[in-house]
Amino acid sequence: MNDNHEFFMRRCIELAASGLGNTSPNPMVGSVIVRNGKIVGEGYHRIYGQAHAEVNAIQSVVDSELLKNSTLYVNLEPCSHFGKTPPCAELIASLHIPRIVIGTPDPNPLVLGKGIEILKKAGCEVISGILPMECEELNKRFFTYHRQERPYIILKWAETADHFIDKLRTENDKPEWITNQACRILVHKWRSEEQAVMIATNTAIMDNPQLNVREWTGKNPVRIVLDDHLRLPHSLNIFDGTIKTIVYTYQEKGFEIPNVEYVKINPDLDKINFIFNHLYCNKILSIIVEGGAKFADFLIERNLWDEARIFYGKSLFHNGIKAPKLNLLPISENEIEGIALKYFKNNSQTQSLGLL
């Protein structure tokens, strides 16, 4: 029987993943409804603010009478509170679906255990803990956000064969690409999957990036910029007003630019903790840190990162800005038109989430 539970839970996970980049700050959730060993309905949470997975699965069942003799599978505990939509747990209970199989409890304190309690009080049989590691990995951003009260942090950089991320250059010198067009398209895809992209002052000045998804179809992430002393000229691409941009600074006031918010850092508090707490309070579940090297090194030293995605080019710079060091073995790697791409996981953070 457990094999059947795992089979249908894998389908929930597969469905849920279709919502990547569109559900935050909600989790990715998929649901299937099974009767006599066959799927009679399925759905997933498509877009934040719209119907949840369980609702879409229930509505897909042709004959609602089938629900009274069915099992509903869902990779995350059904919600128990009113948000953008009514509680799914109460809907399921009202329809007298007799058996609910859940991947993992919801780490959100507003839900944790409460959805399961509603279902049990309604007389439903509740089975939990089916493929919990896979379910948590799917929603690693959501679990990190609620358990550690900060965004899920992805480090990304490209380095040469001799381990430099950039040459020594002036503001007038253009950057020399280490990767290729295929890699750049992939990075834009990654941006569309996360809520925010973050850079430090020197990266903004030297590279003048746009930090959008122009090479991909999807949502632009919120742009986050560190500018302690307001050194950045408002002529930079990040200040074009087309994308929400947050600038963290110690100064009292920045430029008045549409769609740009200046946030004053409290000098009495730890800077990075202040920033990540502010992002947490603003429901930013995940960020990609794209520069610079000093900032990445700082986050690695503080153990404030969850995964890293590193491109390894074949060119040699011989001198320049050294790439950050992880001193870890990659969990996976592949090649993109001659450029190696390696993925790393912060094992200490993974253990704290219960994923190992």
Short mmCIF file of C-alpha atoms in Angstrom, two decimals:
data_model
loop_
_atom_site.label_atom_id
_atom_site.label_comp_id
_atom_site.label_asym_id
_atom_site.label_seq_id
_atom_site.Cartn_x
_atom_site.Cartn_y
_atom_site.Cartn_z
CA MET A 1 0.00 0.00 0.00
CA ASN A 2 2.87 2.36 0.83
CA ASP A 3 4.22 1.87 -2.70
CA ASN A 4 0.90 3.16 -4.03
CA HIS A 5 1.10 6.16 -1.69
CA GLU A 6 4.59 6.96 -2.98
CA PHE A 7 3.50 6.61 -6.60
CA PHE A 8 0.67 9.09 -6.22
CA MET A 9 2.78 11.43 -4.06
CA ARG A 10 5.38 11.57 -6.81
CA ARG A 11 2.63 12.70 -9.14
CA CYS A 12 1.71 15.44 -6.63
CA ILE A 13 5.34 16.59 -6.60
CA GLU A 14 5.48 16.53 -10.39
CA LEU A 15 2.34 18.64 -10.64
CA ALA A 16 3.47 21.05 -7.92
CA ALA A 17 6.76 21.78 -9.71
CA SER A 18 4.78 23.27 -12.59
CA GLY A 19 4.14 26.29 -10.37
CA LEU A 20 7.84 27.15 -9.92
CA GLY A 21 8.32 30.91 -10.04
CA ASN A 22 4.61 31.72 -9.87
CA THR A 23 3.37 30.75 -6.39
CA SER A 24 5.65 32.65 -3.98
CA PRO A 25 5.25 33.53 -1.19
CA ASN A 26 3.00 30.45 -1.20
CA PRO A 27 4.54 26.98 -1.58
CA MET A 28 4.33 24.78 -4.65
CA VAL A 29 1.57 22.23 -4.12
CA GLY A 30 0.11 19.46 -6.25
CA SER A 31 -2.85 17.22 -5.47
CA VAL A 32 -4.35 14.08 -6.97
CA ILE A 33 -7.62 12.35 -6.14
CA VAL A 34 -7.66 8.57 -6.44
CA ARG A 35 -10.56 6.11 -6.49
CA ASN A 36 -10.08 2.37 -6.80
CA GLY A 37 -6.42 2.86 -7.66
CA LYS A 38 -7.09 5.29 -10.52
CA ILE A 39 -6.63 9.06 -10.65
CA VAL A 40 -10.01 10.76 -11.09
CA GLY A 41 -8.83 14.32 -10.52
CA GLU A 42 -5.67 16.36 -10.19
CA GLY A 43 -4.49 19.95 -9.96
CA TYR A 44 -1.78 22.24 -8.70
CA HIS A 45 -1.40 25.75 -7.31
CA ARG A 46 -0.75 27.75 -10.45
CA ILE A 47 -0.41 31.38 -9.40
CA TYR A 48 -0.22 33.15 -6.05
CA GLY A 49 -3.64 34.45 -5.07
CA GLN A 50 -5.53 31.92 -7.15
CA ALA A 51 -7.07 28.55 -6.19
CA HIS A 52 -4.92 26.09 -4.27
CA ALA A 53 -3.99 22.63 -5.54
CA GLU A 54 -6.69 20.78 -3.58
CA VAL A 55 -9.41 23.06 -4.95
CA ASN A 56 -8.25 22.59 -8.52
CA ALA A 57 -8.04 18.81 -8.05
CA ILE A 58 -11.53 18.64 -6.55
CA GLN A 59 -13.00 20.79 -9.30
CA SER A 60 -11.45 18.52 -11.94
CA VAL A 61 -13.44 15.49 -10.73
CA VAL A 62 -16.28 14.96 -13.20
CA ASP A 63 -18.71 13.41 -10.69
CA SER A 64 -18.51 14.92 -7.19
CA GLU A 65 -20.12 11.78 -5.74
CA LEU A 66 -16.83 9.99 -6.39
CA LEU A 67 -15.20 12.10 -3.69
CA LYS A 68 -17.00 10.23 -0.91
CA ASN A 69 -15.10 7.05 -1.80
CA SER A 70 -11.75 8.56 -2.80
CA THR A 71 -8.33 9.36 -1.38
CA LEU A 72 -6.90 12.85 -1.76
CA TYR A 73 -3.11 13.10 -2.02
CA VAL A 74 -1.26 16.36 -1.47
CA ASN A 75 2.45 17.05 -0.96
CA LEU A 76 1.87 19.65 1.78
CA GLU A 77 -0.61 19.83 4.64
CA PRO A 78 -3.85 21.56 3.52
CA CYS A 79 -4.08 25.14 4.77
CA SER A 80 -6.26 25.93 7.76
CA HIS A 81 -6.53 29.72 7.65
CA PHE A 82 -8.08 32.39 5.47
CA GLY A 83 -5.55 34.07 3.20
CA LYS A 84 -6.13 34.96 -0.43
CA THR A 85 -8.43 31.90 -0.51
CA PRO A 86 -10.56 29.99 2.06
CA PRO A 87 -9.02 27.09 4.08
CA CYS A 88 -8.53 23.94 2.00
CA ALA A 89 -8.77 21.68 5.07
CA GLU A 90 -12.32 22.86 5.77
CA LEU A 91 -13.33 22.37 2.12
CA ILE A 92 -11.98 18.81 2.11
CA ALA A 93 -13.74 18.03 5.40
CA SER A 94 -17.06 19.44 4.13
CA LEU A 95 -16.94 17.15 1.10
CA HIS A 96 -16.49 14.05 3.29
CA ILE A 97 -13.41 12.79 1.46
CA PRO A 98 -12.59 9.81 3.69
CA ARG A 99 -8.80 9.56 3.35
CA ILE A 100 -6.11 12.24 3.04
CA VAL A 101 -2.47 11.37 2.34
CA ILE A 102 0.02 14.17 3.03
CA GLY A 103 3.68 14.47 2.14
CA THR A 104 4.76 16.80 4.96
CA PRO A 105 3.20 19.11 7.56
CA ASP A 106 3.21 22.80 6.65
CA PRO A 107 6.04 24.67 8.49
CA ASN A 108 4.04 27.93 8.45
CA PRO A 109 3.06 28.56 12.10
CA LEU A 110 -0.39 29.66 10.88
CA VAL A 111 -0.96 26.13 9.56
CA LEU A 112 1.44 23.69 11.25
CA GLY A 113 -0.71 20.77 12.40
CA LYS A 114 -3.93 22.74 12.31
CA GLY A 115 -4.98 21.52 8.86
CA ILE A 116 -4.44 17.90 9.92
CA GLU A 117 -6.41 18.54 13.12
CA ILE A 118 -9.41 19.89 11.16
CA LEU A 119 -9.40 16.81 8.94
CA LYS A 120 -9.16 14.37 11.84
CA LYS A 121 -11.95 16.10 13.76
CA ALA A 122 -14.13 15.72 10.66
CA GLY A 123 -13.54 11.97 10.75
CA CYS A 124 -11.05 11.78 7.89
CA GLU A 125 -8.26 9.23 7.99
CA VAL A 126 -5.01 11.18 7.70
CA ILE A 127 -1.74 9.58 6.63
CA SER A 128 1.33 11.84 6.74
CA GLY A 129 5.05 11.52 6.03
CA ILE A 130 4.99 10.12 2.50
CA LEU A 131 8.23 10.99 0.66
CA PRO A 132 8.93 13.79 3.17
CA MET A 133 12.49 14.47 1.95
CA GLU A 134 11.35 14.86 -1.65
CA CYS A 135 8.45 17.08 -0.59
CA GLU A 136 10.70 19.33 1.48
CA GLU A 137 13.29 19.54 -1.30
CA LEU A 138 10.57 20.69 -3.69
CA ASN A 139 9.65 23.53 -1.31
CA LYS A 140 13.15 24.21 0.03
CA ARG A 141 12.53 27.95 -0.30
CA PHE A 142 9.29 27.80 1.69
CA PHE A 143 10.73 25.57 4.44
CA THR A 144 13.88 27.70 4.82
CA TYR A 145 11.81 30.89 4.93
CA HIS A 146 9.58 29.64 7.77
CA ARG A 147 12.11 27.64 9.75
CA GLN A 148 15.03 30.05 9.57
CA GLU A 149 13.08 33.27 9.07
CA ARG A 150 15.14 34.41 6.10
CA PRO A 151 15.10 33.89 2.33
CA TYR A 152 16.57 30.81 0.67
CA ILE A 153 19.97 32.03 -0.59
CA ILE A 154 21.45 30.89 -3.90
CA LEU A 155 25.00 31.94 -4.78
CA LYS A 156 25.87 32.20 -8.47
CA TRP A 157 29.07 33.11 -10.21
CA ALA A 158 31.28 32.21 -13.17
CA GLU A 159 35.02 31.67 -12.85
CA THR A 160 37.90 31.08 -15.26
CA ALA A 161 40.08 27.98 -15.42
CA ASP A 162 42.56 29.82 -13.17
CA HIS A 163 39.80 30.76 -10.69
CA PHE A 164 39.15 34.44 -11.34
CA ILE A 165 35.70 35.98 -11.70
CA ASP A 166 36.87 39.22 -13.27
CA LYS A 167 39.92 41.08 -14.48
CA LEU A 168 41.22 44.18 -12.74
CA ARG A 169 39.54 46.97 -14.68
CA THR A 170 38.19 50.51 -14.43
CA GLU A 171 34.55 51.60 -14.67
CA ASN A 172 35.08 52.30 -18.38
CA ASP A 173 36.30 48.77 -19.15
CA LYS A 174 33.60 46.35 -20.23
CA PRO A 175 33.44 42.96 -18.51
CA GLU A 176 34.86 39.98 -20.37
CA TRP A 177 32.41 37.08 -20.53
CA ILE A 178 33.57 33.79 -19.03
CA THR A 179 30.50 31.81 -20.13
CA ASN A 180 28.40 31.77 -23.31
CA GLN A 181 24.94 32.68 -24.57
CA ALA A 182 23.41 29.35 -23.53
CA CYS A 183 24.60 29.91 -19.96
CA ARG A 184 23.22 33.45 -19.93
CA ILE A 185 19.81 32.17 -21.05
CA LEU A 186 19.89 29.63 -18.22
CA VAL A 187 20.70 32.36 -15.68
CA HIS A 188 17.70 34.36 -16.89
CA LYS A 189 15.55 31.26 -16.45
CA TRP A 190 16.87 30.96 -12.89
CA ARG A 191 15.98 34.58 -12.20
CA SER A 192 12.40 33.93 -13.31
CA GLU A 193 12.17 31.13 -10.71
CA GLU A 194 13.24 33.23 -7.71
CA GLN A 195 11.69 36.24 -6.04
CA ALA A 196 14.75 38.46 -5.96
CA VAL A 197 18.27 38.93 -7.34
CA MET A 198 20.92 40.63 -5.24
CA ILE A 199 24.18 42.47 -6.01
CA ALA A 200 26.66 44.63 -4.12
CA THR A 201 27.84 48.14 -4.93
CA ASN A 202 30.93 47.35 -7.02
CA THR A 203 29.04 44.90 -9.25
CA ALA A 204 26.42 47.56 -9.96
CA ILE A 205 29.10 50.12 -10.85
CA MET A 206 31.44 47.90 -12.86
CA ASP A 207 28.91 45.76 -14.76
CA ASN A 208 25.81 48.01 -14.88
CA PRO A 209 23.55 44.91 -15.06
CA GLN A 210 19.83 44.98 -15.85
CA LEU A 211 19.04 41.96 -13.64
CA ASN A 212 15.94 41.05 -15.63
CA VAL A 213 14.75 38.01 -17.61
CA ARG A 214 15.03 39.45 -21.10
CA GLU A 215 16.46 36.14 -22.42
CA TRP A 216 13.58 34.13 -20.94
CA THR A 217 9.79 34.25 -20.55
CA GLY A 218 8.73 34.81 -16.95
CA LYS A 219 8.53 37.27 -14.09
CA ASN A 220 11.37 39.67 -13.39
CA PRO A 221 12.73 39.25 -9.86
CA VAL A 222 12.87 42.11 -7.39
CA ARG A 223 16.27 43.78 -7.69
CA ILE A 224 18.17 44.14 -4.40
CA VAL A 225 21.21 46.39 -4.26
CA LEU A 226 23.64 47.17 -1.45
CA ASP A 227 24.79 50.79 -1.51
CA ASP A 228 26.01 51.74 1.96
CA HIS A 229 26.96 55.31 1.13
CA LEU A 230 24.83 56.04 -1.97
CA ARG A 231 27.73 55.79 -4.41
CA LEU A 232 25.58 54.51 -7.27
CA PRO A 233 24.58 57.03 -9.97
CA HIS A 234 20.88 57.02 -10.82
CA SER A 235 21.78 56.56 -14.51
CA LEU A 236 22.46 52.84 -13.94
CA ASN A 237 20.16 50.24 -15.49
CA ILE A 238 18.93 49.08 -12.09
CA PHE A 239 17.31 52.50 -11.63
CA ASP A 240 15.33 52.49 -14.88
CA GLY A 241 12.06 52.15 -12.93
CA THR A 242 10.84 49.10 -14.87
CA ILE A 243 11.28 46.60 -12.03
CA LYS A 244 10.79 46.92 -8.30
CA THR A 245 14.20 47.67 -6.79
CA ILE A 246 15.24 47.80 -3.13
CA VAL A 247 18.40 49.68 -2.16
CA TYR A 248 19.89 49.16 1.30
CA THR A 249 21.92 52.07 2.60
CA TYR A 250 23.13 53.76 5.79
CA GLN A 251 22.10 57.15 4.40
CA GLU A 252 18.89 58.92 5.31
CA LYS A 253 17.52 59.45 1.81
CA GLY A 254 18.17 58.31 -1.73
CA PHE A 255 17.05 59.50 -5.15
CA GLU A 256 13.34 59.80 -5.85
CA ILE A 257 13.01 57.20 -8.60
CA PRO A 258 9.79 55.39 -9.55
CA ASN A 259 9.64 51.78 -8.38
CA VAL A 260 12.82 52.17 -6.30
CA GLU A 261 12.67 51.88 -2.52
CA TYR A 262 15.53 53.02 -0.30
CA VAL A 263 15.73 51.20 3.04
CA LYS A 264 17.90 52.71 5.76
CA ILE A 265 19.98 50.11 7.57
CA ASN A 266 19.81 50.37 11.35
CA PRO A 267 23.46 51.08 12.29
CA ASP A 268 22.93 49.52 15.73
CA LEU A 269 22.11 46.12 14.20
CA ASP A 270 24.14 43.58 12.26
CA LYS A 271 23.89 44.73 8.64
CA ILE A 272 23.28 41.42 6.91
CA ASN A 273 20.86 40.18 9.58
CA PHE A 274 18.96 43.45 9.23
CA ILE A 275 18.71 43.03 5.46
CA PHE A 276 17.61 39.39 5.53
CA ASN A 277 15.11 40.11 8.29
CA HIS A 278 13.68 42.99 6.24
CA LEU A 279 13.36 40.67 3.23
CA TYR A 280 11.73 38.04 5.45
CA CYS A 281 9.18 40.58 6.72
CA ASN A 282 8.45 41.52 3.11
CA LYS A 283 7.79 37.85 2.21
CA ILE A 284 10.80 37.39 -0.06
CA LEU A 285 11.28 33.61 0.01
CA SER A 286 14.35 33.33 -2.19
CA ILE A 287 17.21 35.35 -3.66
CA ILE A 288 20.01 34.75 -6.15
CA VAL A 289 23.21 36.54 -5.14
CA GLU A 290 25.01 37.43 -8.38
CA GLY A 291 27.83 39.64 -7.11
CA GLY A 292 30.31 40.46 -6.01
CA ALA A 293 33.11 38.22 -4.82
CA LYS A 294 33.59 39.92 -1.44
CA PHE A 295 29.90 39.69 -0.65
CA ALA A 296 29.76 36.01 -1.63
CA ASP A 297 32.84 35.31 0.50
CA PHE A 298 31.20 37.12 3.40
CA LEU A 299 28.03 35.02 3.13
CA ILE A 300 30.08 31.82 2.89
CA GLU A 301 32.10 32.84 5.96
CA ARG A 302 28.87 33.55 7.86
CA ASN A 303 27.35 30.27 6.63
CA LEU A 304 24.46 32.27 5.18
CA TRP A 305 23.85 30.39 1.95
CA ASP A 306 21.88 27.33 0.91
CA GLU A 307 23.09 26.38 -2.55
CA ALA A 308 25.62 27.55 -5.11
CA ARG A 309 25.58 27.32 -8.89
CA ILE A 310 29.02 27.87 -10.39
CA PHE A 311 30.05 28.05 -14.03
CA TYR A 312 33.63 27.05 -14.90
CA GLY A 313 34.97 28.54 -18.11
CA LYS A 314 38.06 27.57 -20.09
CA SER A 315 39.60 31.03 -20.44
CA LEU A 316 42.52 32.30 -18.37
CA PHE A 317 42.74 35.76 -16.80
CA HIS A 318 46.14 35.21 -15.06
CA ASN A 319 45.31 38.06 -12.69
CA GLY A 320 42.23 39.77 -11.31
CA ILE A 321 39.53 39.20 -8.70
CA LYS A 322 39.73 35.75 -7.16
CA ALA A 323 36.61 33.59 -7.16
CA PRO A 324 35.03 32.67 -3.81
CA LYS A 325 35.90 29.24 -2.38
CA LEU A 326 33.47 26.66 -1.03
CA ASN A 327 35.80 23.72 -0.27
CA LEU A 328 32.97 21.30 -1.01
CA LEU A 329 32.31 18.61 -3.55
CA PRO A 330 29.47 19.34 -5.99
CA ILE A 331 26.21 17.41 -5.65
CA SER A 332 25.82 17.39 -9.44
CA GLU A 333 27.40 18.80 -12.57
CA ASN A 334 26.81 19.04 -16.29
CA GLU A 335 28.17 20.83 -19.35
CA ILE A 336 26.60 23.65 -21.35
CA GLU A 337 28.29 24.07 -24.71
CA GLY A 338 31.76 23.60 -23.28
CA ILE A 339 31.14 25.37 -19.97
CA ALA A 340 31.03 23.21 -16.83
CA LEU A 341 28.19 23.93 -14.38
CA LYS A 342 28.43 22.56 -10.85
CA TYR A 343 25.80 22.63 -8.11
CA PHE A 344 26.68 22.75 -4.43
CA LYS A 345 24.57 22.36 -1.28
CA ASN A 346 25.33 23.80 2.14
CA ASN A 347 25.15 20.58 4.13
CA SER A 348 24.89 22.29 7.50
CA GLN A 349 21.84 24.23 6.35
CA THR A 350 20.35 21.09 4.78
CA GLN A 351 20.73 19.22 8.05
CA SER A 352 19.03 22.02 9.97
CA LEU A 353 16.05 21.68 7.65
CA GLY A 354 15.87 17.94 8.26
CA LEU A 355 16.64 17.05 4.63
CA LEU A 356 19.47 14.61 5.42
#
